[in-house]
Amino acid sequence: MRVLHPRGSLCWQVGNHVQNGEIFPLDLVLYPIFKKHELRLRNRIVWHFEHGLHGSRRLSGRYETVLWFTKGDEYTFNLDAIRVPSKYPGKKYYKGPKAGRLSCNPLGKNPGDVWILPNVKFNHVEKTLHPCQFPVELIERLVLALTDPGDTLLDPYAGAGSALLAALMHGRRAIGCDVVPEYVKITLDRIEALRAGTLRTRPRERSIYDPKLPRGGHARG
Ligand SMILES: C[S@@+](CC[C@H](N)C(=O)[O-])C[C@H]1O[C@@H](n2cnc3c(N)ncnc32)[C@H](O)[C@@H]1O
């Protein structure tokens, strides 16, 4: 709260803590702490992915959440920067005063609060030695929507540096730290690769693999 800009956002990404087969949704557990600091929840984004451990005594866990808080009621939110293709892009009003005009935003639709993005498993192009890194594209959407070029992103639990990379890729500044020196080294190496143009990331525009569709016919999540 001390270093957060008045128009700034705080995003807290967590899954479930699992103990003896019982799950503890960490966003629910932590929410009162954020409220104590008078942060305002704007969205509870559900990040859905298809891969993970297979449950035998409960349903397999296939989502985590991002709690998006703002410090105040005036906050940066660039919706146009993260619009996704509309389902029916050419659809028009067929009656009334707007008849014949496009009924949807030509820039695309609001991506909603359920985001379908592959998680970083062993065959993902971004995989490093870090055991639980985010896909860069998850943070890219947050960076584009919640910050302007030149703004600064702080990730105090930087891991393999995915959030820092998302910020740097889009002209933002980035500060990060981690208690494990090996992870800091991975982050620095990835930043160096970004500068050298050799960093491999999954492009934001790439469609999600769907085994039911013919090759090349995948829908964007
Ligand atoms: C879930 S990982 C973050 C992964 C990161 N988002 C990425 O995409 O690579 C959480 C990280 O927090 C670090 N961590 C845990 N406690 C910490 C602390 N007190 N201060 C700084 N980093 C910490 C861990 O070493 C771990 O790398």
CSV table of C-alpha atoms and ligand atoms in Angstrom, one decimal:
chain,number,residue,atom,x,y,z
A,1,MET,CA,0.0,0.0,0.0
A,2,ARG,CA,2.9,2.4,0.8
A,3,VAL,CA,4.4,2.2,-2.6
A,4,LEU,CA,1.2,1.7,-4.7
A,5,HIS,CA,0.4,4.6,-6.9
A,6,PRO,CA,-3.1,6.2,-6.2
A,7,ARG,CA,-4.3,5.1,-9.6
A,8,GLY,CA,-2.5,1.8,-9.3
A,9,SER,CA,-3.7,-1.8,-9.0
A,10,LEU,CA,-2.6,-4.8,-6.9
A,11,CYS,CA,-3.1,-8.2,-8.4
A,12,TRP,CA,-2.8,-11.3,-6.2
A,13,GLN,CA,-2.6,-14.6,-8.0
A,14,VAL,CA,-3.2,-17.8,-6.0
A,15,GLY,CA,-4.6,-21.3,-6.2
A,16,ASN,CA,-5.7,-23.7,-3.4
A,17,HIS,CA,-3.6,-24.9,-0.6
A,18,VAL,CA,-4.2,-28.6,-0.3
A,19,GLN,CA,-3.7,-30.5,3.0
A,20,ASN,CA,-4.8,-34.1,3.6
A,21,GLY,CA,-7.1,-33.9,0.6
A,22,GLU,CA,-8.9,-30.8,2.0
A,23,ILE,CA,-8.6,-27.6,-0.1
A,24,PHE,CA,-8.2,-24.1,1.3
A,25,PRO,CA,-8.9,-21.4,-1.4
A,26,LEU,CA,-6.2,-18.9,-0.7
A,27,ASP,CA,-8.0,-15.9,-2.2
A,28,LEU,CA,-10.9,-16.4,0.2
A,29,VAL,CA,-8.5,-16.8,3.1
A,30,LEU,CA,-6.5,-13.6,2.2
A,31,TYR,CA,-9.4,-11.3,1.1
A,32,PRO,CA,-10.0,-9.9,4.6
A,33,ILE,CA,-6.3,-8.7,4.7
A,34,PHE,CA,-6.7,-6.7,1.5
A,35,LYS,CA,-10.0,-5.2,2.8
A,36,LYS,CA,-8.3,-4.2,6.0
A,37,HIS,CA,-6.1,-2.0,3.9
A,38,GLU,CA,-9.2,-0.6,2.1
A,39,LEU,CA,-8.3,-2.0,-1.3
A,40,ARG,CA,-11.3,-2.3,-3.7
A,41,LEU,CA,-11.9,-5.6,-5.5
A,42,ARG,CA,-12.7,-4.9,-9.2
A,43,ASN,CA,-12.6,-8.5,-10.5
A,44,ARG,CA,-11.9,-12.0,-9.3
A,45,ILE,CA,-10.4,-13.4,-12.5
A,46,VAL,CA,-10.6,-17.1,-12.9
A,47,TRP,CA,-7.6,-18.5,-14.9
A,48,HIS,CA,-8.6,-21.8,-16.3
A,49,PHE,CA,-6.1,-24.3,-17.7
A,50,GLU,CA,-6.3,-27.9,-18.9
A,51,HIS,CA,-3.3,-29.6,-17.4
A,52,GLY,CA,-2.4,-30.7,-13.8
A,53,LEU,CA,-2.7,-33.5,-11.3
A,54,HIS,CA,-5.6,-35.9,-11.8
A,55,GLY,CA,-7.8,-36.2,-8.7
A,56,SER,CA,-9.1,-39.6,-7.5
A,57,ARG,CA,-11.1,-38.5,-4.5
A,58,ARG,CA,-12.2,-35.1,-5.7
A,59,LEU,CA,-12.5,-33.2,-9.0
A,60,SER,CA,-9.1,-32.3,-10.6
A,61,GLY,CA,-8.2,-28.7,-9.9
A,62,ARG,CA,-8.2,-26.7,-13.2
A,63,TYR,CA,-8.2,-23.0,-12.2
A,64,GLU,CA,-6.5,-20.4,-10.1
A,65,THR,CA,-7.7,-16.9,-9.4
A,66,VAL,CA,-6.3,-13.4,-9.7
A,67,LEU,CA,-7.8,-10.9,-7.3
A,68,TRP,CA,-7.5,-7.5,-8.9
A,69,PHE,CA,-7.8,-4.7,-6.4
A,70,THR,CA,-7.4,-0.9,-6.9
A,71,LYS,CA,-6.2,1.6,-4.4
A,72,GLY,CA,-9.0,4.1,-5.2
A,73,ASP,CA,-12.0,4.7,-7.4
A,74,GLU,CA,-10.0,6.5,-10.1
A,75,TYR,CA,-7.7,3.9,-11.6
A,76,THR,CA,-5.9,3.0,-14.8
A,77,PHE,CA,-8.0,0.6,-16.9
A,78,ASN,CA,-7.2,0.3,-20.7
A,79,LEU,CA,-10.0,-1.9,-21.9
A,80,ASP,CA,-9.2,-1.4,-25.6
A,81,ALA,CA,-5.7,-2.7,-25.1
A,82,ILE,CA,-7.0,-6.2,-24.2
A,83,ARG,CA,-10.1,-6.6,-26.3
A,84,VAL,CA,-10.5,-10.0,-27.9
A,85,PRO,CA,-12.2,-10.8,-31.2
A,86,SER,CA,-16.0,-10.6,-31.0
A,87,LYS,CA,-18.0,-13.8,-31.6
A,88,TYR,CA,-20.1,-12.2,-34.4
A,89,PRO,CA,-17.8,-9.2,-35.5
A,90,GLY,CA,-20.1,-8.0,-38.4
A,91,LYS,CA,-23.4,-8.2,-36.4
A,92,LYS,CA,-25.6,-5.1,-36.8
A,93,TYR,CA,-28.7,-3.7,-35.2
A,94,TYR,CA,-31.6,-4.8,-37.3
A,95,LYS,CA,-34.2,-2.4,-36.1
A,96,GLY,CA,-34.6,0.8,-34.1
A,97,PRO,CA,-32.6,4.1,-34.4
A,98,LYS,CA,-29.3,2.2,-34.7
A,99,ALA,CA,-30.5,-0.2,-37.4
A,100,GLY,CA,-27.7,-1.1,-39.8
A,101,ARG,CA,-24.9,0.0,-37.5
A,102,LEU,CA,-22.5,-2.4,-35.9
A,103,SER,CA,-23.9,-3.7,-32.6
A,104,CYS,CA,-20.5,-4.7,-31.2
A,105,ASN,CA,-17.3,-2.8,-30.7
A,106,PRO,CA,-15.2,-3.0,-33.9
A,107,LEU,CA,-12.1,-3.3,-31.7
A,108,GLY,CA,-13.4,-6.5,-30.2
A,109,LYS,CA,-15.1,-7.5,-27.0
A,110,ASN,CA,-14.2,-7.3,-23.3
A,111,PRO,CA,-12.3,-10.5,-22.5
A,112,GLY,CA,-14.4,-11.2,-19.4
A,113,ASP,CA,-13.3,-12.5,-16.1
A,114,VAL,CA,-12.6,-16.2,-17.1
A,115,TRP,CA,-9.3,-16.5,-18.9
A,116,ILE,CA,-8.3,-19.7,-20.7
A,117,LEU,CA,-4.6,-19.9,-21.0
A,118,PRO,CA,-2.2,-22.9,-20.9
A,119,ASN,CA,-0.3,-23.3,-17.7
A,120,VAL,CA,3.5,-23.7,-17.8
A,121,LYS,CA,4.1,-27.4,-17.9
A,122,PHE,CA,7.1,-29.3,-19.2
A,123,ASN,CA,6.4,-28.9,-22.9
A,124,HIS,CA,5.6,-25.1,-22.6
A,125,VAL,CA,8.1,-22.9,-24.4
A,126,GLU,CA,8.6,-20.7,-21.3
A,127,LYS,CA,9.4,-23.6,-18.9
A,128,THR,CA,12.5,-23.0,-16.6
A,129,LEU,CA,13.7,-24.7,-13.5
A,130,HIS,CA,11.2,-22.8,-11.4
A,131,PRO,CA,8.4,-25.2,-10.2
A,132,CYS,CA,5.4,-22.9,-10.5
A,133,GLN,CA,5.9,-20.0,-13.0
A,134,PHE,CA,3.1,-18.1,-14.6
A,135,PRO,CA,2.7,-17.9,-18.4
A,136,VAL,CA,3.9,-14.5,-19.5
A,137,GLU,CA,0.6,-13.9,-21.4
A,138,LEU,CA,-1.4,-14.1,-18.2
A,139,ILE,CA,0.5,-11.1,-16.9
A,140,GLU,CA,0.7,-9.3,-20.3
A,141,ARG,CA,-3.1,-8.8,-20.2
A,142,LEU,CA,-2.9,-7.3,-16.7
A,143,VAL,CA,0.0,-5.1,-17.6
A,144,LEU,CA,-1.7,-3.8,-20.8
A,145,ALA,CA,-5.0,-3.1,-19.0
A,146,LEU,CA,-3.8,-1.8,-15.6
A,147,THR,CA,-0.7,0.2,-16.5
A,148,ASP,CA,0.4,2.8,-19.0
A,149,PRO,CA,3.7,2.8,-20.8
A,150,GLY,CA,6.4,4.1,-18.5
A,151,ASP,CA,4.6,2.9,-15.3
A,152,THR,CA,6.4,0.5,-12.9
A,153,LEU,CA,5.4,-3.0,-12.0
A,154,LEU,CA,6.6,-4.5,-8.7
A,155,ASP,CA,6.6,-8.2,-8.1
A,156,PRO,CA,7.9,-9.0,-4.7
A,157,TYR,CA,7.7,-12.7,-5.3
A,158,ALA,CA,9.2,-12.7,-8.8
A,159,GLY,CA,10.1,-16.4,-9.2
A,160,ALA,CA,11.3,-16.8,-12.8
A,161,GLY,CA,10.5,-13.2,-13.5
A,162,SER,CA,7.4,-13.7,-15.7
A,163,ALA,CA,5.6,-10.6,-14.5
A,164,LEU,CA,8.8,-8.5,-15.0
A,165,LEU,CA,9.2,-9.8,-18.5
A,166,ALA,CA,5.5,-9.0,-19.3
A,167,ALA,CA,6.1,-5.4,-18.1
A,168,LEU,CA,9.4,-4.9,-20.0
A,169,MET,CA,7.9,-6.4,-23.2
A,170,HIS,CA,5.3,-3.6,-23.2
A,171,GLY,CA,7.5,-0.5,-22.3
A,172,ARG,CA,6.8,-0.6,-18.6
A,173,ARG,CA,9.5,-0.6,-15.9
A,174,ALA,CA,9.9,-3.5,-13.5
A,175,ILE,CA,11.2,-4.2,-10.0
A,176,GLY,CA,11.3,-7.7,-8.6
A,177,CYS,CA,12.8,-9.7,-5.8
A,178,ASP,CA,12.9,-13.3,-4.6
A,179,VAL,CA,14.4,-15.1,-1.6
A,180,VAL,CA,16.0,-17.8,-3.8
A,181,PRO,CA,19.2,-16.6,-5.6
A,182,GLU,CA,18.8,-19.3,-8.3
A,183,TYR,CA,15.4,-17.9,-9.3
A,184,VAL,CA,16.9,-14.3,-9.4
A,185,LYS,CA,19.6,-15.7,-11.8
A,186,ILE,CA,16.9,-17.2,-14.0
A,187,THR,CA,15.0,-13.9,-14.1
A,188,LEU,CA,18.2,-12.0,-15.0
A,189,ASP,CA,19.0,-14.5,-17.7
A,190,ARG,CA,15.5,-14.2,-19.2
A,191,ILE,CA,15.7,-10.4,-19.1
A,192,GLU,CA,19.0,-10.6,-21.0
A,193,ALA,CA,17.4,-12.9,-23.5
A,194,LEU,CA,14.5,-10.5,-24.0
A,195,ARG,CA,17.1,-7.7,-24.7
A,196,ALA,CA,18.9,-10.0,-27.1
A,197,GLY,CA,15.7,-10.9,-28.9
A,198,THR,CA,16.0,-14.6,-28.0
A,199,LEU,CA,13.5,-15.0,-25.2
A,200,ARG,CA,10.8,-17.6,-26.1
A,201,THR,CA,7.3,-16.8,-24.9
A,202,ARG,CA,3.9,-18.1,-26.0
A,203,PRO,CA,2.4,-15.4,-28.2
A,204,ARG,CA,-0.8,-13.8,-26.8
A,205,GLU,CA,-2.6,-14.3,-30.1
A,206,ARG,CA,-2.0,-18.0,-30.3
A,207,SER,CA,-5.1,-20.1,-30.2
A,208,ILE,CA,-5.8,-22.7,-27.5
A,209,TYR,CA,-5.3,-26.4,-28.6
A,210,ASP,CA,-8.6,-28.1,-29.0
A,211,PRO,CA,-8.3,-31.8,-30.0
A,212,LYS,CA,-11.9,-31.7,-31.5
A,213,LEU,CA,-10.9,-29.1,-34.1
A,214,PRO,CA,-9.0,-29.8,-37.3
A,215,ARG,CA,-5.4,-28.6,-37.4
A,216,GLY,CA,-5.2,-24.8,-37.5
A,217,GLY,CA,-8.9,-24.4,-36.5
A,218,HIS,CA,-8.5,-23.6,-32.9
A,219,ALA,CA,-10.5,-21.0,-31.1
A,220,ARG,CA,-9.0,-18.2,-29.0
A,221,GLY,CA,-9.9,-18.5,-25.3
B,1,LIG,C1,4.6,-18.9,-7.1
B,1,LIG,S1,6.2,-18.4,-7.2
B,1,LIG,C2,6.1,-17.0,-8.3
B,1,LIG,C3,6.4,-17.4,-9.6
B,1,LIG,C4,6.4,-16.2,-10.6
B,1,LIG,N1,5.1,-15.6,-10.6
B,1,LIG,C5,6.8,-16.7,-12.0
B,1,LIG,O1,5.9,-16.6,-12.9
B,1,LIG,O2,7.9,-17.1,-12.2
B,1,LIG,C6,6.5,-17.5,-5.6
B,1,LIG,C7,7.9,-17.1,-5.4
B,1,LIG,O3,7.9,-16.4,-4.2
B,1,LIG,C8,9.2,-16.5,-3.6
B,1,LIG,N2,9.1,-16.1,-2.2
B,1,LIG,C9,8.6,-16.8,-1.2
B,1,LIG,N3,8.6,-16.1,0.0
B,1,LIG,C10,9.2,-14.9,-0.3
B,1,LIG,C11,9.6,-13.8,0.4
B,1,LIG,N4,9.3,-13.7,1.7
B,1,LIG,N5,10.2,-12.8,-0.2
B,1,LIG,C12,10.4,-12.8,-1.6
B,1,LIG,N6,10.2,-13.9,-2.3
B,1,LIG,C13,9.6,-15.0,-1.7
B,1,LIG,C14,9.5,-18.0,-3.9
B,1,LIG,O4,10.9,-18.3,-3.8
B,1,LIG,C15,8.9,-18.2,-5.3
B,1,LIG,O5,9.9,-18.1,-6.3
